[in-house]
Structure formats: structure tokens, C-alpha cells
XYZ file of C-alpha atoms in Angstrom:
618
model
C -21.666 26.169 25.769
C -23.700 28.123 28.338
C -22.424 31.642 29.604
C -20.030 30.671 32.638
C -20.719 34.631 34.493
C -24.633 33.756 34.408
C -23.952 30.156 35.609
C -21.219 31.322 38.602
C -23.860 33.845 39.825
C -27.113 31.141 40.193
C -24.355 29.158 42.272
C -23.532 31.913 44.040
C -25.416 35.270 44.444
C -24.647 38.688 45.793
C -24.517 39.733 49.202
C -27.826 41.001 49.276
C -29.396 37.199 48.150
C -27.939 35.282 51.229
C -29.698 31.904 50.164
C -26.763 29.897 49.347
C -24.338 31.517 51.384
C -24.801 29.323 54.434
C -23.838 26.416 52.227
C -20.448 27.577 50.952
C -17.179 27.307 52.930
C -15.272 30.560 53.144
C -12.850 29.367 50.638
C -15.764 28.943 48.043
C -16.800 31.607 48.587
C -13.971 33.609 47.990
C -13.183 31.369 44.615
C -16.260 31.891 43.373
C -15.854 36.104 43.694
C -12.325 35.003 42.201
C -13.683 33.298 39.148
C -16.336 35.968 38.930
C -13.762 39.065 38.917
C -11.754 36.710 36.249
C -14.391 35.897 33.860
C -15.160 39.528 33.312
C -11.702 40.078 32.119
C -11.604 36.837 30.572
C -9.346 37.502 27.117
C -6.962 38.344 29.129
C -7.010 35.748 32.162
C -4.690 32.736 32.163
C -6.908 30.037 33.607
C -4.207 27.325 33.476
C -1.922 28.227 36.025
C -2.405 30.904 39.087
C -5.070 31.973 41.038
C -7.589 31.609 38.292
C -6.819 28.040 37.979
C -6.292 27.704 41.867
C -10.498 29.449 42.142
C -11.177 27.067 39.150
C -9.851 23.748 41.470
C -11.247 24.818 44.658
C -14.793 24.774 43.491
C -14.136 21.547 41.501
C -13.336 19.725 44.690
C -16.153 20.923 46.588
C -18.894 18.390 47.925
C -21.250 21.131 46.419
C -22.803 19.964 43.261
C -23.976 23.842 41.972
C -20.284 24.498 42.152
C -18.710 21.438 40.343
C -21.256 22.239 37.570
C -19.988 25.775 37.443
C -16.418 24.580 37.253
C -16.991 22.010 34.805
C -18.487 24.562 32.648
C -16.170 26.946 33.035
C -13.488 24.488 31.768
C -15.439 23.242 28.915
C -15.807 26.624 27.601
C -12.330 27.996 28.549
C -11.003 24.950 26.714
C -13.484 25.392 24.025
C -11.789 29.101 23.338
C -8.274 27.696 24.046
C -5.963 24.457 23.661
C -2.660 24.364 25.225
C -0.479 21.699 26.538
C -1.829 21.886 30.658
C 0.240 20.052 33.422
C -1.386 17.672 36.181
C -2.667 20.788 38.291
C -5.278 21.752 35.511
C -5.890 17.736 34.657
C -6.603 16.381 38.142
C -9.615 18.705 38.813
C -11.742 17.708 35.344
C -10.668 14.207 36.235
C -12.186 15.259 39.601
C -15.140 16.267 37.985
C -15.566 13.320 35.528
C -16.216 10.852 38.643
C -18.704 13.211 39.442
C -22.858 11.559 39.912
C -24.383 15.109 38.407
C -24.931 14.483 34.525
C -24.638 18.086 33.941
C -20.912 17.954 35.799
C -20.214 14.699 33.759
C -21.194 16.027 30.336
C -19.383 19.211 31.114
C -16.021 17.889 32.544
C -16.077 15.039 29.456
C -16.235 18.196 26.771
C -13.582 19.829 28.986
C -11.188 16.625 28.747
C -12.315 16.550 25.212
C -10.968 19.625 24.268
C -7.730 19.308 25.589
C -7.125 15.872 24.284
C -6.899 17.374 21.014
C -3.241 18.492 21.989
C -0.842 15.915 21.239
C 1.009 15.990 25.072
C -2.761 16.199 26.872
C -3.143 12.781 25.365
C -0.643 11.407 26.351
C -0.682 12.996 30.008
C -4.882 12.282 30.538
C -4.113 8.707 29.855
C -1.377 8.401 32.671
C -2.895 10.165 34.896
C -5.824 7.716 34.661
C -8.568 9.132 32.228
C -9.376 6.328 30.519
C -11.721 4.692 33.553
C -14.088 7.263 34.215
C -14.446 7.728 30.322
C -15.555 4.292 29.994
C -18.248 4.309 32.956
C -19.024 7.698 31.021
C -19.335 5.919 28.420
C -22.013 3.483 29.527
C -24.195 6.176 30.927
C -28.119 6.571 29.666
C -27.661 10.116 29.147
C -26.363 10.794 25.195
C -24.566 13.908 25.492
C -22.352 11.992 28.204
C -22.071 9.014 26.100
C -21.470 11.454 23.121
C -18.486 13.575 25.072
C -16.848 11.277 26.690
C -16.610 8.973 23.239
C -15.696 11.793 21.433
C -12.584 12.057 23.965
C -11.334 8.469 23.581
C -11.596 9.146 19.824
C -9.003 11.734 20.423
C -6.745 10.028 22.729
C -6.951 7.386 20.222
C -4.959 9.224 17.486
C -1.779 8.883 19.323
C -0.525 5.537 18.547
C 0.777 5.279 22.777
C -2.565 5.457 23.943
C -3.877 2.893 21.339
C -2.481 -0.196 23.456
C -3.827 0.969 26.645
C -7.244 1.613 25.349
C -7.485 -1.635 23.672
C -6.607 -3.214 27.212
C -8.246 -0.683 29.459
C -12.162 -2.264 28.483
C -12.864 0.507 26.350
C -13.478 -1.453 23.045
C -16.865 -3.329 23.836
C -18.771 -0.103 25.451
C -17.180 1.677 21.982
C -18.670 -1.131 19.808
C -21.865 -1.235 21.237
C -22.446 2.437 21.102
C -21.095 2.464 17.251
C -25.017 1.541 17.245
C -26.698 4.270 18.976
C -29.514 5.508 17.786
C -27.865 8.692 18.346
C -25.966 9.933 14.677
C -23.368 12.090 17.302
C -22.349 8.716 19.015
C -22.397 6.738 16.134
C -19.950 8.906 14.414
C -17.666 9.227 17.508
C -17.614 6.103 18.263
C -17.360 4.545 14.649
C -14.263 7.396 14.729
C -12.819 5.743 17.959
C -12.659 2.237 16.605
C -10.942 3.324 13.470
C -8.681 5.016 15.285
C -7.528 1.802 16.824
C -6.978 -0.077 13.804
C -3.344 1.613 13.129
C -1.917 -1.953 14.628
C -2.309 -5.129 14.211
C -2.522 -5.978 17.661
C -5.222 -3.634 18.235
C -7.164 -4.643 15.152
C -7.448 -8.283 16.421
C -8.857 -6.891 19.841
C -10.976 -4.994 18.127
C -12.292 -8.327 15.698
C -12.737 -10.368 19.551
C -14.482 -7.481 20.990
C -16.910 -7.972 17.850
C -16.436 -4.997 15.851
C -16.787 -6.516 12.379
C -20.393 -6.841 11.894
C -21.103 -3.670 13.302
C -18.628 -1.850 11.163
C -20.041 -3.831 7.924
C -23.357 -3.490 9.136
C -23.107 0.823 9.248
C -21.667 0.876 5.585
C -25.637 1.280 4.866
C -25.550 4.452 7.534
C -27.218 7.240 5.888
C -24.292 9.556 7.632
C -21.207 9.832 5.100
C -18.787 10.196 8.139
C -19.858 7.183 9.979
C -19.760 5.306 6.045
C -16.218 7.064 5.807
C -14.954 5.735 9.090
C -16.466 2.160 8.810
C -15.079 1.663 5.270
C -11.778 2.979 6.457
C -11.909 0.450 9.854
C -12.880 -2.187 7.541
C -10.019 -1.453 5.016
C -7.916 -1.496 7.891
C -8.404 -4.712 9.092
C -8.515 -6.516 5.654
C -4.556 -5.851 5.587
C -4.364 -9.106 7.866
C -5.203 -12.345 5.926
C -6.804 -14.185 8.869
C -9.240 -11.510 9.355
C -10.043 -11.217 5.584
C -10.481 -15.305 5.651
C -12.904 -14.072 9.175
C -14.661 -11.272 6.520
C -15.167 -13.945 4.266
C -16.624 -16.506 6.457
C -18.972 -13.975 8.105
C -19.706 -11.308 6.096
C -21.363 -12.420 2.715
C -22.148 -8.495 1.594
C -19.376 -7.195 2.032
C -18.343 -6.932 -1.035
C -21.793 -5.796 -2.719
C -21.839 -2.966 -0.314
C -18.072 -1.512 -1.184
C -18.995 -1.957 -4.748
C -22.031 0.472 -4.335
C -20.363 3.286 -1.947
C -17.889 3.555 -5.171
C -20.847 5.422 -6.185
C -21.419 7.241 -3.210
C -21.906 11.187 -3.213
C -18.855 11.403 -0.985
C -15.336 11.059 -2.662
C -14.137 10.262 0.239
C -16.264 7.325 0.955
C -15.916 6.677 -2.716
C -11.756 6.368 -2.040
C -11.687 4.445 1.124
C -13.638 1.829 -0.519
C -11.969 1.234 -3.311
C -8.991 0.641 -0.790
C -11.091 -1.031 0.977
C -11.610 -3.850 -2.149
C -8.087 -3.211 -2.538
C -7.017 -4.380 0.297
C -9.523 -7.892 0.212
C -8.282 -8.192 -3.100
C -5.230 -9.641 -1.764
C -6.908 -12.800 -1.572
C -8.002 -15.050 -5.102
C -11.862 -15.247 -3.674
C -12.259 -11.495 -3.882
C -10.360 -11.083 -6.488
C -13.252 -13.038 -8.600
C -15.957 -11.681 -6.125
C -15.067 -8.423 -6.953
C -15.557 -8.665 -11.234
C -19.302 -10.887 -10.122
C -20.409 -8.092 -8.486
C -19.506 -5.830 -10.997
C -17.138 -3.911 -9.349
C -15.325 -3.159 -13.110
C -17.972 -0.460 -13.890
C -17.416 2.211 -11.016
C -13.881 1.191 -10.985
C -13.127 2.111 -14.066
C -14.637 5.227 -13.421
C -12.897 6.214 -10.676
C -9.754 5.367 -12.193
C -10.824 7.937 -14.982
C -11.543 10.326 -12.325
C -9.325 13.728 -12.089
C -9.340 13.438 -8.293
C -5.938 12.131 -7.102
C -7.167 10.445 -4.414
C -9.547 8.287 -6.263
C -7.466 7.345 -9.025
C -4.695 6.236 -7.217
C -6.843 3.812 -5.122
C -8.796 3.030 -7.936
C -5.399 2.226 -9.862
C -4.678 0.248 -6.226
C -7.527 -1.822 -6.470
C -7.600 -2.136 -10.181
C -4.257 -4.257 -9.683
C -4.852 -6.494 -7.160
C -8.045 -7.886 -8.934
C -6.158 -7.961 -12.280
C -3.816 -11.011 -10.595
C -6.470 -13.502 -11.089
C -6.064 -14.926 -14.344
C -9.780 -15.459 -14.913
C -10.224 -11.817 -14.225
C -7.476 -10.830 -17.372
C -9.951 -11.070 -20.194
C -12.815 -9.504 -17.807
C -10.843 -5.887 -17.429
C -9.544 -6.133 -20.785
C -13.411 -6.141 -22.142
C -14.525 -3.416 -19.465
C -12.207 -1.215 -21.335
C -9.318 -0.728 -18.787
C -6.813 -0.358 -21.351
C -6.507 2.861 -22.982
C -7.132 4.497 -19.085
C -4.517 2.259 -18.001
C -2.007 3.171 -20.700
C -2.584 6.617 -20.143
C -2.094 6.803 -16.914
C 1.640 5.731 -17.398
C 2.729 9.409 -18.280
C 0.912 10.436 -14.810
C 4.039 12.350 -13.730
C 1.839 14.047 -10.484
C 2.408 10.533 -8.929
C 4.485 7.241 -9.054
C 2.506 4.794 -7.186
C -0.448 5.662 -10.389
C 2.519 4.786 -12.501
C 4.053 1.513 -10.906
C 0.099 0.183 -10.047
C -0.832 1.062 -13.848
C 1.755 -0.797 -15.817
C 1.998 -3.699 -13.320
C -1.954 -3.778 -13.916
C -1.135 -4.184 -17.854
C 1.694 -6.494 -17.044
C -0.488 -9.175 -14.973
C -3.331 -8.697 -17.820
C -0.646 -9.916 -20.414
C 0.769 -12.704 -17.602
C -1.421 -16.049 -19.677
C -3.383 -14.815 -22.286
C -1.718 -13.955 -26.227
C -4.952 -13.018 -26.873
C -4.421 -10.438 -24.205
C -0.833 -9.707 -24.979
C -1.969 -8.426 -28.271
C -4.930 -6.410 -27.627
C -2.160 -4.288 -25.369
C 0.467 -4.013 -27.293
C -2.482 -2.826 -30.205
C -4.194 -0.489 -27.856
C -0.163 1.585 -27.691
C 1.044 0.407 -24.214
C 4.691 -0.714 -26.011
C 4.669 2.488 -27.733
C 4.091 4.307 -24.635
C 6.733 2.478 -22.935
C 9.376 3.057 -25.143
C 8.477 6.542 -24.991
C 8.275 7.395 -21.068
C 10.763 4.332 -19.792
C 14.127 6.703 -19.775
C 12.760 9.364 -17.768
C 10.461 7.688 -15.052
C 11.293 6.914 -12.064
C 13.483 3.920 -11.089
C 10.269 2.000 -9.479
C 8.070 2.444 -12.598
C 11.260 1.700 -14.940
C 11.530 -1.559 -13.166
C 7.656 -2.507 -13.484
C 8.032 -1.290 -17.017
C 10.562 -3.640 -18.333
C 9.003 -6.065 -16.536
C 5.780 -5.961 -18.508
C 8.023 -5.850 -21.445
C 9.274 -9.249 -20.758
C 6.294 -10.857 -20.543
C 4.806 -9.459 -23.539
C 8.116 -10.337 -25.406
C 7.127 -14.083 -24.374
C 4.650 -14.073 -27.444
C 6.536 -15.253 -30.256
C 3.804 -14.035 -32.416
C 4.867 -10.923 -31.194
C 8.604 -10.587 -31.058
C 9.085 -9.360 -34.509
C 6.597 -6.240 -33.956
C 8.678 -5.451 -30.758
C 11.795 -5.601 -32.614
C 10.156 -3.540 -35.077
C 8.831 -0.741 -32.483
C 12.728 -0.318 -31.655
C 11.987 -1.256 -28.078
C 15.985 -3.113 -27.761
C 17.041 0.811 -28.240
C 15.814 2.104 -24.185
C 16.235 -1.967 -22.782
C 19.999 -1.582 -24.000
C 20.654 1.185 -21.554
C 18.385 0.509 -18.476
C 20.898 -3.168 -18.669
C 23.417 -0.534 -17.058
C 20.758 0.983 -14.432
C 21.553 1.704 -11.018
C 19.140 -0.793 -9.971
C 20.027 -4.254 -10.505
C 15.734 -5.104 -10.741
C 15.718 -2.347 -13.749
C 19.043 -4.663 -15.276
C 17.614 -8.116 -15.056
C 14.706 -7.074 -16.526
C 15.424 -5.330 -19.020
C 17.848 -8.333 -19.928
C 15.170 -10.696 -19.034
C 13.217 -8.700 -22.122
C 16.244 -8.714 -24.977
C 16.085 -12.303 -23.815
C 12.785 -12.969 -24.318
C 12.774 -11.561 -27.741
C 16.269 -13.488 -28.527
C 14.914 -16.553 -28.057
C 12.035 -18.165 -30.749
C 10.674 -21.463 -30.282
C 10.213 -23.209 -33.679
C 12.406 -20.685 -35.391
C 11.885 -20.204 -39.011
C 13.941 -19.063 -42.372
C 11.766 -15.940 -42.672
C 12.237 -15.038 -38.386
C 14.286 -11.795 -38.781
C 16.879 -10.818 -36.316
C 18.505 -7.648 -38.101
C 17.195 -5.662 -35.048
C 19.786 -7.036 -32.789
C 22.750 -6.353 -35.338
C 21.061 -2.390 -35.275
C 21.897 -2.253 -31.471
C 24.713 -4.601 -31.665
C 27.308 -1.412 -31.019
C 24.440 1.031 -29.433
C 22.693 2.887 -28.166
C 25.530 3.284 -25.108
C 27.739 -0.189 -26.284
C 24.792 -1.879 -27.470
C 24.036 -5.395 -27.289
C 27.877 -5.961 -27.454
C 28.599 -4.222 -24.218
C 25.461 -5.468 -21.979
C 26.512 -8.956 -22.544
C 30.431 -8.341 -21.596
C 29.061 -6.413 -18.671
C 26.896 -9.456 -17.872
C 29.471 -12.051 -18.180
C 32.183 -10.384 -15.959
C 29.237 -9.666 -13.280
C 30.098 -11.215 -9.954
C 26.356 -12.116 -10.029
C 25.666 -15.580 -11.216
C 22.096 -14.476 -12.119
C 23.795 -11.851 -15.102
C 26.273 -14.405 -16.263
C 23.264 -16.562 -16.931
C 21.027 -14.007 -18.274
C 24.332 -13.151 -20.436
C 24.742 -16.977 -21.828
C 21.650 -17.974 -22.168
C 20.574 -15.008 -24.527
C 24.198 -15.462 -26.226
C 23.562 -18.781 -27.287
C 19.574 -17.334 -28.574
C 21.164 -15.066 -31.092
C 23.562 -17.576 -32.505
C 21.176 -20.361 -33.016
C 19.011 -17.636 -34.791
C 21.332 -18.418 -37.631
C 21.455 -14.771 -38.906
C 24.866 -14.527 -40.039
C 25.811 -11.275 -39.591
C 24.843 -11.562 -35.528
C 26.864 -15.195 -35.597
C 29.851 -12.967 -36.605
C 29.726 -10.096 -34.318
C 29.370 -12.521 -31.812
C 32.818 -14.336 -33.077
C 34.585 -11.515 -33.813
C 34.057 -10.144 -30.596
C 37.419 -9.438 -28.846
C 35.664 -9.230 -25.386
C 33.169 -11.994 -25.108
C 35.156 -15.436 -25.516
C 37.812 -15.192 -23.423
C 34.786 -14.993 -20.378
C 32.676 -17.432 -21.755
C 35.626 -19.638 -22.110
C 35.904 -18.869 -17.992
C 32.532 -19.731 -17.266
C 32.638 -23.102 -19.513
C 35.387 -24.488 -17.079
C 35.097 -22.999 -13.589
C 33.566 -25.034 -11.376
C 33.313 -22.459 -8.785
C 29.775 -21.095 -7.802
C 29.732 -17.426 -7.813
C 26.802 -15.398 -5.804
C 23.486 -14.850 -7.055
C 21.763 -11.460 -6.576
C 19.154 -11.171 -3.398
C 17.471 -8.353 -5.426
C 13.508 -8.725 -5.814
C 11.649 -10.086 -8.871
C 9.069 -8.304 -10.867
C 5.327 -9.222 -10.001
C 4.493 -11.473 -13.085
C 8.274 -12.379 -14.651
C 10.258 -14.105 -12.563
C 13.467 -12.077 -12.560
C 16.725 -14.023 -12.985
C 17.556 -12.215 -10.177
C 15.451 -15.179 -8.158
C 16.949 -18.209 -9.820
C 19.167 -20.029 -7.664
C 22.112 -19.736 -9.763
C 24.613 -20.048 -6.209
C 23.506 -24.156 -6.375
C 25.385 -26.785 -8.139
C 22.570 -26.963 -10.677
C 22.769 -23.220 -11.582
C 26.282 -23.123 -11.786
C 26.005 -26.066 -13.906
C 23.604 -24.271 -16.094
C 26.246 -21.603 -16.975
C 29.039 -23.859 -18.224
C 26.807 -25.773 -19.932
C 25.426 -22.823 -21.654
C 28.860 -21.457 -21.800
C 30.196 -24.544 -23.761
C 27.441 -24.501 -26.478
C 28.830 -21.237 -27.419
C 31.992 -22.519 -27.520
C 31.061 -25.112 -30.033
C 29.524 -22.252 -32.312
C 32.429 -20.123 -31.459
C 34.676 -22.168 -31.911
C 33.220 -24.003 -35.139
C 31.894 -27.324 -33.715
C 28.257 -26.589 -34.828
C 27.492 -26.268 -39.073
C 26.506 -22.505 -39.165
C 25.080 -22.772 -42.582
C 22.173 -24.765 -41.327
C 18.697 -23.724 -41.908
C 17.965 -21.162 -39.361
C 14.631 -22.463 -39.154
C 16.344 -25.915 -37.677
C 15.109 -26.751 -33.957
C 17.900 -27.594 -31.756
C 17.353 -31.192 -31.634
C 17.267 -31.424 -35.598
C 21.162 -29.669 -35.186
C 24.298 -31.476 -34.878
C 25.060 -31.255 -31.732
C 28.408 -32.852 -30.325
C 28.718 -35.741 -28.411
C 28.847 -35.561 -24.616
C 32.256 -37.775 -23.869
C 33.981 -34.372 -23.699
C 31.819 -32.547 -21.083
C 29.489 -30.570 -23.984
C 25.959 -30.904 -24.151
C 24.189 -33.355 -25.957
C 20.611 -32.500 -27.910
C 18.371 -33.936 -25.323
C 20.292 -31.958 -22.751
C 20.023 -29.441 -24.515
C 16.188 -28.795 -25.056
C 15.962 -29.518 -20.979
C 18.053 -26.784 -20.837
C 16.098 -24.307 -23.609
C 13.081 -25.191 -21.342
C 14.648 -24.466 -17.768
C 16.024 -21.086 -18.484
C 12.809 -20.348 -20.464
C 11.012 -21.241 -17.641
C 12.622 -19.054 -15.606
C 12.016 -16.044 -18.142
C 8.656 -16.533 -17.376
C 7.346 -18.019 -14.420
C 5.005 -16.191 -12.251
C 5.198 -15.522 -8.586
């Protein structure tokens, strides 16, 4: 900013130089000595309030151009120095000056507004007062260092999320698109700034699509300028949260993707972070999903998500989860080599959301694949859960046992589980303060409970280990499951009750019947007929929680006695215990359905339901 002394005295000169003097009205005149006499002792001069503001308005109002210059400048460099929250009698001159015809007044007065807009009340104030309409005729001036300042405001007022709504309707967003092309890198990157700044809303992000922002934004992710590639990728992020502007994105934009993909590898972490997000966020959708993995996406993904920058591996974890839905995409990550990163980032104590998108990242690569299920439980993830579930957070506990369940799906791989001891931290999480943490945990000791095609040589001494603990054991979850007022536990409870006795292991059969606390409730659920609630808590993202069945119908609450009464014929002696264990249901006696029980047909419908409810996917 010029010297304001220098630039006072070529407006108006001393006594002895009367060339100007004819042209100034007394009152200038004396404002001008004013401002003079001020700037001198300038570090210690108030110009916001008192006669140095009062000198500072007088000349702004003036029809003389020489003197609105001066005054302009003298604001844009007082405000340069200084940034306070200023009242309407400091505003209404710059605004004065901004509907000035001088370009040296406009780019002055714009810098001046500018400045002050960085204060969280001048935003808010410069907008009321009616700022925003000489900004945009500013804004559509030939002269760049207007268009430049007076951009560079409106990204400022833009921050505060009251002014965003009144921009977006004041006619600002078109002029802002169309100079997010100037040739000029200063413009560019205020105005590229501006429009992100109005994507905070969805109502402002679908003015922003209809004013035609899109193409330009996708268009600059090849700017060589790393801000204007930061702010574009971060716009365009933005707006791919809405699903009828990523289905717009997809329709329109065919490189989208291919260009996110390679500013992953940009010099700028930064740019590198936003666009991960940025694939992230598109990612909600199946087409990128699979777009993503064609345009090999997996390669600087994975190495962000090895990166030591928080930042980066958080969104690449982000992004790395989203694209991981798509079945086709399981095997893809799997190959990359996404495991071992994955599984180590589940002891990433610095930060939870790593945590929760790492393991639900291994949970959806298990979700249809035992080929899949196996290479993770080989590369350690099991092992790592059993190790870190107790003591993480109740959001990454929850995701945890969730990917437990599914792997425990596998009956190839049951028996290992068993092995690795994982019943010993499920059995306690079943009494978590979180009811998602208890159904899925007892979604997973159901899982392993139950065998399809069972066998003589299927071992189920595991069970009878925890059958008294760790914390009650097996014995307690399953009385604290039965006597829930939740219909979703009593048929989590039932359903895995009626698993371990069919196992045929007779040592489980007989803690089961010798149990002084289980019968008399099953007994209760056999023969009321009353539905009881079923939990509204949420469902894990690739096991269907029994938290989501609808256990409050007729059918659910049917489910329960019926489950409830097969028990009772083991219980109670009905069923030959000292069948092979290896006997499928149907090849069991089973009794006959005159009295209410449930027949062998009826029964496999049943094995299948609730199985199918273990594991269905959202």
C-alpha cells in the first residue's frame, strides 16, 4: 500500500502551492490538515471513531476524486495495520467509496472493506448495511486488482455461514464463477476460495451447481496453483455429499475421477487430503466405487493410508472404506495389499475415526468372500482384535465385534476362532453399555454356535471354557438375554441356546439343563403370547444386528416361542441326546406339531431365518 502522508499532500499542498486550493471546500480543507497532523502521529491515532475518522469521512464524501482516492487509501492501509470490530460511521464512508467511478478509489475502498471483513461482526454488519451490490459490479469490472479486491472480500464475508444465503441470492455466484477463470492466478484463487466457501449448505451448493460451477471447479483441478487445486477439490468434495449432484458429476464430468486419483500424488498434502475425501465422498455411490479401483486409485491410496500425516491417513482410511463396500472391489484391496496397513491401524490410539473406518474396511472385505475371510483372519486381524477390543473406544468396540460376526459366518473358520479364545472379550462386551456393542458381540458367540452340516469331530469344548467366565460366562449372557425387555436379546438368547444343544457336546447339553436360571424364562417365552419391544438401536455396516429384526411383529414373537419350545423338548427330554452330533436337524426326531412344538420342516425355515438375520447386509 502506497504512503498515505505523500498521497494527502499531492491532493492537497501547502499554503505556498495554491493550485488546488480553489477546488476544496473549507471543510476539506481543514480535514485534509486534520488527516495530515494525524498521520504523522499515526501509532497512536484512533482512526475509527473521533475527529480522525470524522477528517477520514469528510473527504470520502467529497465530489473531489484526488480526495476520495486519498481516503480510500488511507483506509486500506489503516485497516491493513489494524482489524477491529467498526460500527456504521466507519462502514458507510468505504461503502461510499466503493460506488465510486475512479478505479484507483474502487481498488482502494474494496482492500479497505476487505480488511475489515476479516472480523467476524464486520461481516456480518457490511452485508446489512448493503455491501454485497457494489462488490458484485466491482466484481465485473475490466480492471484485475478491482476484480481481485473486491472477490477477495466476498470470500471473506463468505466464511460466516449468515452471509452465505444472502450471497447465494444477492447475484454474486455467476460473476464469482466466471472469474474462477481469469487469467489472473490472484482472481482465480479468490474466487475459487469464494465458491468453496459457499458450499457449507446444501442449499447453497445447489445454487452454486445452477449457476454452473461444476465444470469450472473440475476443470481447475489441472491449475498449476496448489491453492486454487486445494479449493476446487475441496468445493468439489463438498458437493459430492448430495447424491443428485454426484448422479449430475457422473453424467457430466467423465474425468473426474482420473484427475482426483492423480492429485493423490500431488506435491501438496493438502491437495493430496482433500482428494482423497473428495473420492470419499463419490464413493458413496456403487459406480465410483468400481470407477475408483479402474483407475487405479488402490496404489496412491494405499500410500496415503501408510502415510504418518494424520490428515492423510484418516481420509485415506475414509475413502479406503467406502470403495471397500462394493463386493467386486473385496478381492481388488485385498491383492493391493491393504491388509496388514489396515490391521495395524486398529491400535491407532491418536484417533478413533482411523480406528472405526479401519476395521469396518476389514469387516466389508470379509462381507461375501471365505476366500477373503481367511486371508484376514491369516494376515492377524482376529488376533489383533482380541487384543485391543476391551480398551477401545465404545464406537470401534462396536465395529469390532461386528467384523467378528461376519468372519464367524465361515464355518471353515469357527473352530480357529474358538481356538484364538475370541468367546473370552465377546463374553463381557454382551454386558456393554451400548446395546450395538451387546448384540454384536452376541450376534458373534452366535455365529460361532451355530454349524451347518455339523459333524462328530466339530468341537465345542470352547463354550464349556467360558460357560461360568470370564464375568458369568456364557451362563450369565444368556440369562441376561432372556430376561431383557428387548425382544431382539431374547431372540439372540434362544436362538444361540438351541445352537449349543444341537451341537450334541454333552457336557454343554448339561450345563444348559442343569442351569437353575435359564428354564424357568425359556419356559416364559415358550407360552407368552405377548410381543415385547424390540430395540431401535442401529445395526453394524455389514451384519445385520438383531437389534434390526422386527422381533415387536407377530412373526418375531412367534420366532421366540418357537425357538423357546425346541429347548424345551431338549430340556425337558423330548429329543434323543445321544444322537450323532453330526445329525442335521431334519435327520433328528423331532416331535410332532399337534401340541404347538415345531416340526422338522419348520424347523430348518426357522435355522435359515434367524441365520439370515445373523448375516444379512445392509
Amino acid at each position: 500500500m502506497g504512503n498515505i502522508t505523500s498521497c494527502c499532500e499531492s491532493c492537497f499542498r501547502s499554503n505556498k502551492s495554491q493550485s488546488y486550493e480553489p477546488l476544496l471546500l473549507e471543510n476539506e480543507r481543514e480535514a485534509v490538515a486534520d488527516l495530515l497532523q494525524f498521520l504523522e502521529n499515526r501509532t497512536n491515532t484512533n482512526f475509527f471513531s473521533g475527529p480522525p475518522l470524522t477528517a477520514l469521512t469528510t473527504l470520502s464524501f467529497s465530489d473531489n476524486v484526488d480526495l476520495q482516492r486519498s481516503a480510500a487509501l488511507a483506509f486500506a492501509e489503516i485497516t491493513e495495520k489494524e482489524v477491529r470490530p467498526v460500527g456504521r460511521e466507519t462502514l458507510d464512508p468505504i461503502l461510499f467509496l466503493l460506488s465510486s467511478h475512479d478505479t484507483e478509489v474502487q481498488r482502494a475502498a474494496s482492500a479497505a472493506l476487505g480488511n475489515l471483513a476479516v472480523n467476524t461482526d464486520n461481516k456480518l454488519l457490511i452485508v446489512k448495511l448493503g455491501g454485497l451490490e457494489p462488490l458484485i459490479r466491482q466484481m465485473l469490472s475490466p480492471n484485475v486488482e478491482v476484480q481481485c479486491n473486491a472477490v477477495g472480500c466476498v470470500t471473506n464475508l463468505a466464511t460466516h455461514d449468515d452471509n452465505k444465503t444472502r450471497i447465494a441470492k444477492s447475484g454474486a455466484l455467476m460473476p464469482l464463477t466466471r472469474l474462477a477463470r481469469s487469467k489472473d492466478m490472484r482472481v482465480q484463487r479468490n474466487a475459487t476460495g469464494a465458491l468453496l466457501n459457499m458450499t457449507h449448505s446444501d442449499e447453497n451448493r445447489q445454487q452454486l451447481v445452477n449457476a454452473g460451477a461444476i465444470p469450472v471447479l473440475v476443470g481447475l483441478l489441472n491449475s498449476p496453483d496448489t491453492d486454487v487445486q486445494y479449493y476446487c477439490t475441496t468445493a468439489l468434495s463438498n458437493i459430492a455429499v448430495d447424491g443428485v449432484n454426484r448422479k449430475k458429476l457422473a453424467q457430466s464430468e467423465p474425468k473426474l475421477v482420473q484427475n482426483l486419483v492423480q492429485l493423490m500424488d500431488s506435491s501438496s498434502l493438502k491437495v493430496q487430503c482433500q482428494a482423497a475425501l473428495a473420492l470419499r465422498n463419490l464413493a458413496s455411490d456403487e459406480k465410483y466405487q468400481l470407477e475408483i479401483v479402474k483407475a487405479d486409485g488402490l496404489t496412491p491410496l494405499l500410500r496415503l493410508l501408510q502415510s504418518t500425516y494424520l490428515p492423510l491417513i484418516l481420509s485415506a482410511a475414509a475413502c479406503a472404506r467406502n470403495v471397500s463396500i462394493h463386493p467386486l472391489n473385496e478381492s481388488p484391496i485385498i491383492e493391493a495389499g491393504f491388509l496388514q496397513p489396515l490391521i495395524n491401524l486398529l491400535a491407532f490410539k491418536d484417533n478413533e475415526e482411523v480406528q472405526c473406518h479401519a476395521i469396518s474396511t476389514l469387516r466389508n472385505l470379509a462381507a461375501s468372500s471365505e476366500k477373503n475371510k481367511w486371508a484376514i483372519v491369516k494376515a492377524g486381524a482376529v488376533q489383533s482384535i482380541k487384543e485391543l477390543v476391551l480398551e477401545v473406544p465404545m464406537n470401534v468396540q462396536s465395529e469390532m465385534t461386528a467384523c467378528v460376526a461376519v468372519l464367524a459366518l465361515s464355518d471353515e473358520l469357527k473352530g480357529q476362532l474358538l481356538e484364538m479364545g475370541i468367546c473370552e472379550v465377546l463374553i463381557p462386551l454382551t454386558n456393554s453399555p451400548s446395546s450395538e456393542v451387546q448384540g454384536n458381540s452376541a450376534a458373534a458367540l452366535g455365529n460361532l454356535s451355530s454349524k451347518d452340516g455339523r459333524t462328530a469331530s466339530d468341537d465345542y469344548s470352547a463354550f464349556n471354557e467360558v460357560w461360568d467366565k470370564p464375568e458369568g460366562g456364557m451362563h450369565n449372557y444368556l440369562y441376561r438375554f432372556l430376561t431383557s425387555p428387548d425382544a431382539t436379546f431374547q431372540h439372540i438368547a434362544v436362538w444361540t441356546i438351541v445352537q449349543l444343544l444341537e451341537s450334541g457336546d454333552p457336557q454343554l447339553i448339561s450345563n444348559i439343563r442343569s442351569s437353575p436360571l435359564l428354564a424357568p424364562h425359556i419356559r416364559q417365552l415358550a407360552t407368552s403370547r405377548n410381543s415385547t419391544p424390540s430395540s431401535s438401536v442401529g445395526t453394524p455396516h455389514s451384519v445385520r444386528s438383531h437389534s434390526d429384526q422386527e422381533t415387536d411383529t407377530a412373526e418375531g414373537q412367534g420366532e421366540i416361542q418357537l425357538l423357546s419350545r425346541r429347548i424345551l423338548e431338549f430340556i425337558d427330554g423330548d429329543v434323543d441326546l445321544s444322537m450323532t452330533p453330526g445329525a442335521t436337524p431334519s435327520q433328528r426326531h423331532v416331535a410332532s406339531s399337534a401340541d404347538g412344538s415345531v416340526t422338522g420342516r419348520e424347523h430348518d425355515e426357522l435355522r435359515r431365518s434367524v441365520q439370515k438375520a445373523f448375516s444379512q447386509n445392509h
